Short mmCIF file of C-alpha atoms in Angstrom, two decimals:
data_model
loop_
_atom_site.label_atom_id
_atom_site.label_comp_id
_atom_site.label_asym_id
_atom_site.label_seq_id
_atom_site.Cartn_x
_atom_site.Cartn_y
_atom_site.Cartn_z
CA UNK A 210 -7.47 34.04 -6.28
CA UNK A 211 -7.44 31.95 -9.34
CA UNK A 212 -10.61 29.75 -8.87
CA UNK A 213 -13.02 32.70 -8.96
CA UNK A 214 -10.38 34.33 -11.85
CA UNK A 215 -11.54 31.26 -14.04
CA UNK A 216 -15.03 31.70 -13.47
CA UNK A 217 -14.34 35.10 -16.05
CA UNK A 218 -12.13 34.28 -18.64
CA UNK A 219 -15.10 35.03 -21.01
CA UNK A 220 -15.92 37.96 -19.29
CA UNK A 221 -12.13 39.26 -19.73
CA UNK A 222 -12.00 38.44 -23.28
CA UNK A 223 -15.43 40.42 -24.09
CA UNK A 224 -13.82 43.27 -21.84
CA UNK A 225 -11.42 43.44 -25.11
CA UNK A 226 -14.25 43.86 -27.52
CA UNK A 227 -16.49 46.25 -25.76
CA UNK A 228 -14.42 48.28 -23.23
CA UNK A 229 -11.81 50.67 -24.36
CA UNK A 230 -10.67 51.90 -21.20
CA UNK A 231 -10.00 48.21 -20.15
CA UNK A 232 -7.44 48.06 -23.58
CA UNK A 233 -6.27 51.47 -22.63
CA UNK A 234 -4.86 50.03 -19.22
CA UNK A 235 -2.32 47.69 -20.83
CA UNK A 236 -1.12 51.19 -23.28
CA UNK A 237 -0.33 52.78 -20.39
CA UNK A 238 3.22 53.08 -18.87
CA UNK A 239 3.97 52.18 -15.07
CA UNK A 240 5.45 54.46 -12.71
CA UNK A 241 8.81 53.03 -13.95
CA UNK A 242 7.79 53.77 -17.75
CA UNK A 243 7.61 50.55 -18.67
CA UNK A 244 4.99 49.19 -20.77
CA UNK A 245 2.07 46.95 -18.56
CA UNK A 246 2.17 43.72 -19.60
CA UNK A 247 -1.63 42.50 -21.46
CA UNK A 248 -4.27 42.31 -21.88
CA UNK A 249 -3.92 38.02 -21.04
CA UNK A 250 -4.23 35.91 -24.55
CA UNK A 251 -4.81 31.99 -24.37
CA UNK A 252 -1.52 31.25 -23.47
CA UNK A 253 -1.89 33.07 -20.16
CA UNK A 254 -5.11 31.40 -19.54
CA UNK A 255 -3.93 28.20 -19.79
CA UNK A 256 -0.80 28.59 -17.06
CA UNK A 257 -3.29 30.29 -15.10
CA UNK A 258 -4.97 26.76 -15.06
CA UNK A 259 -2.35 24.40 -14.84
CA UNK A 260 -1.23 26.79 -11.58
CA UNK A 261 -4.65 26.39 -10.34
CA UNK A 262 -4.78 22.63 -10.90
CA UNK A 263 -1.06 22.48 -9.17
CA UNK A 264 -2.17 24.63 -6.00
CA UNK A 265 -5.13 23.09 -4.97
CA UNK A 266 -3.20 19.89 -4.54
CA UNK A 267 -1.42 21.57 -1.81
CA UNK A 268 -4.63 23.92 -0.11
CA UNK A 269 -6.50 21.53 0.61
CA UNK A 270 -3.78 19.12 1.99
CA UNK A 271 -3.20 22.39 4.19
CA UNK A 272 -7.04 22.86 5.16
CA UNK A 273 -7.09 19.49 6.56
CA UNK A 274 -4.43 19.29 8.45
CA UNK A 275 -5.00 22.87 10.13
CA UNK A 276 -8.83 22.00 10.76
CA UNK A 277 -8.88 21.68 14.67
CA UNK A 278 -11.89 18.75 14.53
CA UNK A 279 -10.42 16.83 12.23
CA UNK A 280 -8.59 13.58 12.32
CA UNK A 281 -5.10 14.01 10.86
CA UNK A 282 -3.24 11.03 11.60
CA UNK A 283 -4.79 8.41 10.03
CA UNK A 284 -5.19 10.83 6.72
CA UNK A 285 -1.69 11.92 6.62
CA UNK A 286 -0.44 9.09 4.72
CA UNK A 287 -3.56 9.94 1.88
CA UNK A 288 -2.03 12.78 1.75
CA UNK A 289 1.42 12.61 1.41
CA UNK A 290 0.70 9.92 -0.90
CA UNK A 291 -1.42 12.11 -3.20
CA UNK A 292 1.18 14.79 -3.25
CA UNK A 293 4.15 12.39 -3.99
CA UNK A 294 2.25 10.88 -6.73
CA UNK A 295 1.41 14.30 -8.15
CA UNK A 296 4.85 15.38 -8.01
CA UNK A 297 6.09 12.28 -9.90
CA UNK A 298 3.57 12.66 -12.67
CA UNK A 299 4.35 16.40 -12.95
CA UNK A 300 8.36 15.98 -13.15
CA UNK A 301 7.50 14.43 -16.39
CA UNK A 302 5.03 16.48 -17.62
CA UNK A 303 5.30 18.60 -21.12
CA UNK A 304 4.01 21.87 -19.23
CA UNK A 305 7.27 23.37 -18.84
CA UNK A 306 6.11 25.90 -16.75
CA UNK A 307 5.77 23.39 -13.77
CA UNK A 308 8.43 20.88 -14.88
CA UNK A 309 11.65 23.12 -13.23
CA UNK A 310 9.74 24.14 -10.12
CA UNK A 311 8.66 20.38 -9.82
CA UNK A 312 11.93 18.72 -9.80
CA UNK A 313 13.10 20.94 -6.86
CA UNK A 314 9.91 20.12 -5.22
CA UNK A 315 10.78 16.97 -5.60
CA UNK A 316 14.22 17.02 -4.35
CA UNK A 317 12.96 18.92 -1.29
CA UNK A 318 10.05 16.43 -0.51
CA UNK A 319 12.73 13.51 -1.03
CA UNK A 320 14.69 15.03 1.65
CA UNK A 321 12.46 14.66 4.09
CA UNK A 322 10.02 11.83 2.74
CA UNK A 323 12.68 9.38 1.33
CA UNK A 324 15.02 8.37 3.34
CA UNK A 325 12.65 5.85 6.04
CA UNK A 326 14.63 6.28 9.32
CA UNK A 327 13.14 9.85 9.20
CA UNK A 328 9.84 8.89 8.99
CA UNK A 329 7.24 8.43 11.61
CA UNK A 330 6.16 4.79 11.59
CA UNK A 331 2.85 6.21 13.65
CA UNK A 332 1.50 7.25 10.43
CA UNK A 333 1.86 4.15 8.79
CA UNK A 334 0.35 2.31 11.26
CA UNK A 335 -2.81 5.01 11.94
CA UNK A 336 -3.69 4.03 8.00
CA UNK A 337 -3.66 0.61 9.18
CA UNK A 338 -5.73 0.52 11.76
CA UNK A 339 -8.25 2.03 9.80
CA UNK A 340 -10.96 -0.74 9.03
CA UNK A 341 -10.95 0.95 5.45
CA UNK A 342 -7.89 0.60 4.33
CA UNK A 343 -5.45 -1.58 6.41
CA UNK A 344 -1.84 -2.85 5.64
CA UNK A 345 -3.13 -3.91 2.01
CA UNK A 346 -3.49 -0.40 1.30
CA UNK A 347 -0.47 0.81 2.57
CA UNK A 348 1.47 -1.63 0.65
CA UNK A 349 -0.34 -0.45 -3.05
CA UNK A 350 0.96 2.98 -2.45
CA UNK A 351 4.23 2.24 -1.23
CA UNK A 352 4.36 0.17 -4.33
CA UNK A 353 2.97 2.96 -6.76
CA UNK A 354 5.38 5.47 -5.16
CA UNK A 355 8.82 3.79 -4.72
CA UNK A 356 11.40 1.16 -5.70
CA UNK A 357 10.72 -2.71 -4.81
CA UNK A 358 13.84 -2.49 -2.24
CA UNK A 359 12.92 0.61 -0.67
CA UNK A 360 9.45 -0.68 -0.13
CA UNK A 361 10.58 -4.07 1.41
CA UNK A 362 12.97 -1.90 3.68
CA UNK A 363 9.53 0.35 4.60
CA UNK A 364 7.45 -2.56 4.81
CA UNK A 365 9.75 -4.28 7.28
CA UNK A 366 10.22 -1.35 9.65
CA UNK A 367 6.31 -0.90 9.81
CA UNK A 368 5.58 -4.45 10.68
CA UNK A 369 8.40 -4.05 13.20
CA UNK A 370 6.54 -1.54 14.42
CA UNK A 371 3.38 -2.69 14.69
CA UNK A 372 4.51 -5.69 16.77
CA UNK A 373 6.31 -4.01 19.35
CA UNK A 374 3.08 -1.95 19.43
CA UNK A 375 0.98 -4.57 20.14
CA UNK A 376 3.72 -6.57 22.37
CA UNK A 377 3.55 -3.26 24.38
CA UNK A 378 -0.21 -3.24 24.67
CA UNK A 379 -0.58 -6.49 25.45
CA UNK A 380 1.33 -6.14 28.67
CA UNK A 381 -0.44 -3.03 29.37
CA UNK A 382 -3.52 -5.18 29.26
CA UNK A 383 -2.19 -7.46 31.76
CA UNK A 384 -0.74 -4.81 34.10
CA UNK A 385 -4.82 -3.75 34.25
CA UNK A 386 -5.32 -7.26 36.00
CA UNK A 387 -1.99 -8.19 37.74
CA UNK A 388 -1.84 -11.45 39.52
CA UNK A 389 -0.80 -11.35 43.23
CA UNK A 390 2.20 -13.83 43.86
CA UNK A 391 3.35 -15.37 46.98
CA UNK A 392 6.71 -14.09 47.06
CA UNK A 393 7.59 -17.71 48.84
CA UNK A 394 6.57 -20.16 46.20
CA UNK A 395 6.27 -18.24 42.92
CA UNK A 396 2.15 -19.32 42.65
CA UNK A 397 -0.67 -17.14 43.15
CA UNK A 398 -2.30 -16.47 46.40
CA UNK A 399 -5.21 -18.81 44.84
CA UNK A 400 -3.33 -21.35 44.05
CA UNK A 401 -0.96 -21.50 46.96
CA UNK A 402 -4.67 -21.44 48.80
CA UNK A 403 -6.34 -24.23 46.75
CA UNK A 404 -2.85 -26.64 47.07
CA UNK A 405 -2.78 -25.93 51.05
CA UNK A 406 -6.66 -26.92 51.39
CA UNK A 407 -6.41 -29.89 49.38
CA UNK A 408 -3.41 -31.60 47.31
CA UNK A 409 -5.78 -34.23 46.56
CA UNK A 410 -8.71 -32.71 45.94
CA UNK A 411 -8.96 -33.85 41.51
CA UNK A 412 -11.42 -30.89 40.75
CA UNK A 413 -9.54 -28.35 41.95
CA UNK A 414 -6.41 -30.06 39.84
CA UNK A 415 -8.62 -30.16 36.82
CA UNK A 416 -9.97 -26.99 37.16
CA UNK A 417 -6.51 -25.06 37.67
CA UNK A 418 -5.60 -26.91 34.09
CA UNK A 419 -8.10 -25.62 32.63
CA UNK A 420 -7.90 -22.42 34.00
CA UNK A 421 -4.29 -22.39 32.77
CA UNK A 422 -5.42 -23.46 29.46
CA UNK A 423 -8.07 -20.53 29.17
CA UNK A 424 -4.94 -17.83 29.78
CA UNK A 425 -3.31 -19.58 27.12
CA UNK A 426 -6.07 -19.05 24.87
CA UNK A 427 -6.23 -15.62 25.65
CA UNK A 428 -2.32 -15.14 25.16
CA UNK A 429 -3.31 -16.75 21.78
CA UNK A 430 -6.31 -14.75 20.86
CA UNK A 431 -4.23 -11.52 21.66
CA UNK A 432 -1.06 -12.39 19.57
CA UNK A 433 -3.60 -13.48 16.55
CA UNK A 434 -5.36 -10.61 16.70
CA UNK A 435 -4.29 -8.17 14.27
CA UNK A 436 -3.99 -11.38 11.84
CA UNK A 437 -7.94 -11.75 12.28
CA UNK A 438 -8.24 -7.73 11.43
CA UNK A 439 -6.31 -8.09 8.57
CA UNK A 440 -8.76 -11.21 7.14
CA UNK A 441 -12.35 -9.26 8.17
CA UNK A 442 -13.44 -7.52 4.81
CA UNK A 443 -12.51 -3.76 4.60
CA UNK A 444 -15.12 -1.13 5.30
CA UNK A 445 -16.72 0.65 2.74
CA UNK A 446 -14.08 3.67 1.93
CA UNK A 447 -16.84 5.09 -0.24
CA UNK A 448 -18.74 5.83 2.99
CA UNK A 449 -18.88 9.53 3.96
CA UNK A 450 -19.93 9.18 6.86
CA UNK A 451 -17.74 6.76 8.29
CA UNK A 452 -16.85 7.42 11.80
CA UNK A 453 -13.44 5.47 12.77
CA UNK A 454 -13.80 6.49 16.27
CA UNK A 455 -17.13 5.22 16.71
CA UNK A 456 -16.41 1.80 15.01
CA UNK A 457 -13.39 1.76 17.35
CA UNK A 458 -15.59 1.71 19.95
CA UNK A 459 -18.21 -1.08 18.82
CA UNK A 460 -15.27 -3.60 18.05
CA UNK A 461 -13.61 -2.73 21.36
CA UNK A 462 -14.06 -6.16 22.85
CA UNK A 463 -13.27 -7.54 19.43
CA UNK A 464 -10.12 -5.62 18.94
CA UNK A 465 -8.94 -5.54 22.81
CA UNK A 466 -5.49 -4.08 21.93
CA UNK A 467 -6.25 -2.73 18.65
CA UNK A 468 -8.69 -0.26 19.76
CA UNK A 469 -6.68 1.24 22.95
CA UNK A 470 -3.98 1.43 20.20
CA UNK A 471 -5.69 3.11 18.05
CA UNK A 472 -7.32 5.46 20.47
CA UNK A 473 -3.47 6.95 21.29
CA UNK A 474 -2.45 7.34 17.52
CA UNK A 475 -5.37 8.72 16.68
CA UNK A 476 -5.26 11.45 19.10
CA UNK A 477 -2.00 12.59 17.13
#
């Protein structure tokens, strides 16, 4: 209502010039015989502004997360951001008109936002495992928005997070190809094969090394995996058209565990 109002203001203000019956209006009792407040001066014009400037802040955090095709998790923490941040610069603001409704804005986003065993660590960690933005970004914010302890505390319960996350995936991964064991010696059927054929057969000793040595190396290359995200160079966040989904899926066999992460969160 106050976007298109704004589009008028000269409009209203030749309405007082040219148009009696519009001045008449405001002479005019209501049905309760009081006086109707108007015709608006400056000073109503420029609250009408600041309100406008204030709601939009929270409409359009509303239109995107009520939009059924788009992805919320991994812009909630934008947002929540954006509207902390606002709230902080307005609870010191010289517009009096905002500064009392602010503060108990404040106090109610506080209630919920502040104290970080309430929080969802899934929306910390969707803002991570965006190629855009990653921890660095999370930690600039934090930084912008709260005290150094709180944001060590936050900080710490994230990465906690995330490495339980990826602990979890990992096995998942290996669950996908599970080894069958001879119950009697505790080896693999293939190896329990290759060491009744032949204990003296070098090549196949050799070769079980260094197929030992390869699962290593994969054990390795999973663990140090979201430590090689973190050191690839960000996407372009300027990018409009940036898909995450899609360059989920082209890193897939980059990002083994990453991506099937990020393809549950992101469905939140």
């Amino acid at each position: 209502m106050l976007e298109p109002t704004l589009k008028y203001v000269e409009g209203f203000k030749f309405l007082e010039e040219e148009d009696e019956f519009y001045m008449q209006y405001f002479l005019d009792e209501d049905r309760n015989g009081k006086s109707i407040v108007g015709p608006p001066n400056s000073v109503d014009w420029d609250k009408c502004i600041t309100f406008y400037r204030f709601l939009r802040v929270f409409y359009e955090a509303t239109l995107r997360f009520s939009t059924s095709l788009f992805i919320t998790s991994n812009a909630y923490f934008h947002e929540v951001c954006a509207i902390r941040g606002k709230l902080i610069k307005w609870c010191s603001s010289d517009k009096s008109v905002l500064q009392d409704m602010v503060v108990r804005m404040k106090l109610k986003f506080d209630k919920y936002w502040g104290n970080i065993e309430k929080q969802n660590m899934l929306l910390y960690v969707a803002v991570i495992l965006d190629p855009r933005y990653k921890l660095k970004f999370v930690l600039m914010c934090l930084n912008k928005l709260y005290t150094e302890k709180e944001v060590d505390v936050m900080i710490s319960c994230v990465k906690d997070c995330l490495s339980k996350l990826v602990t979890h995936y990992s096995n998942k991964q290996k669950l996908k190809n599970p080894e069958s064991i001879n119950p009697q010696s505790g080896l693999s059927s293939q190896e329990a094969v290759k060491m009744n054929d032949s204990d003296d057969d070098d090549s196949n000793m050799f070769e079980s090394e260094f197929d030992r040595e390869c699962d290593e190396d994969d054990a390795l290359d999973i663990k140090n995996e979201l430590d090689g995200y973190y050191l690839v160079r960000n996407e372009d966040m300027k990018n409009k058209d940036f898909d995450i989904l899609t360059w989920l899926k082209m890193n897939a066999s980059k990002y083994l565990i990453l991506s099937e992460m990020a393809r549950d969160i992101l469905t939140i």
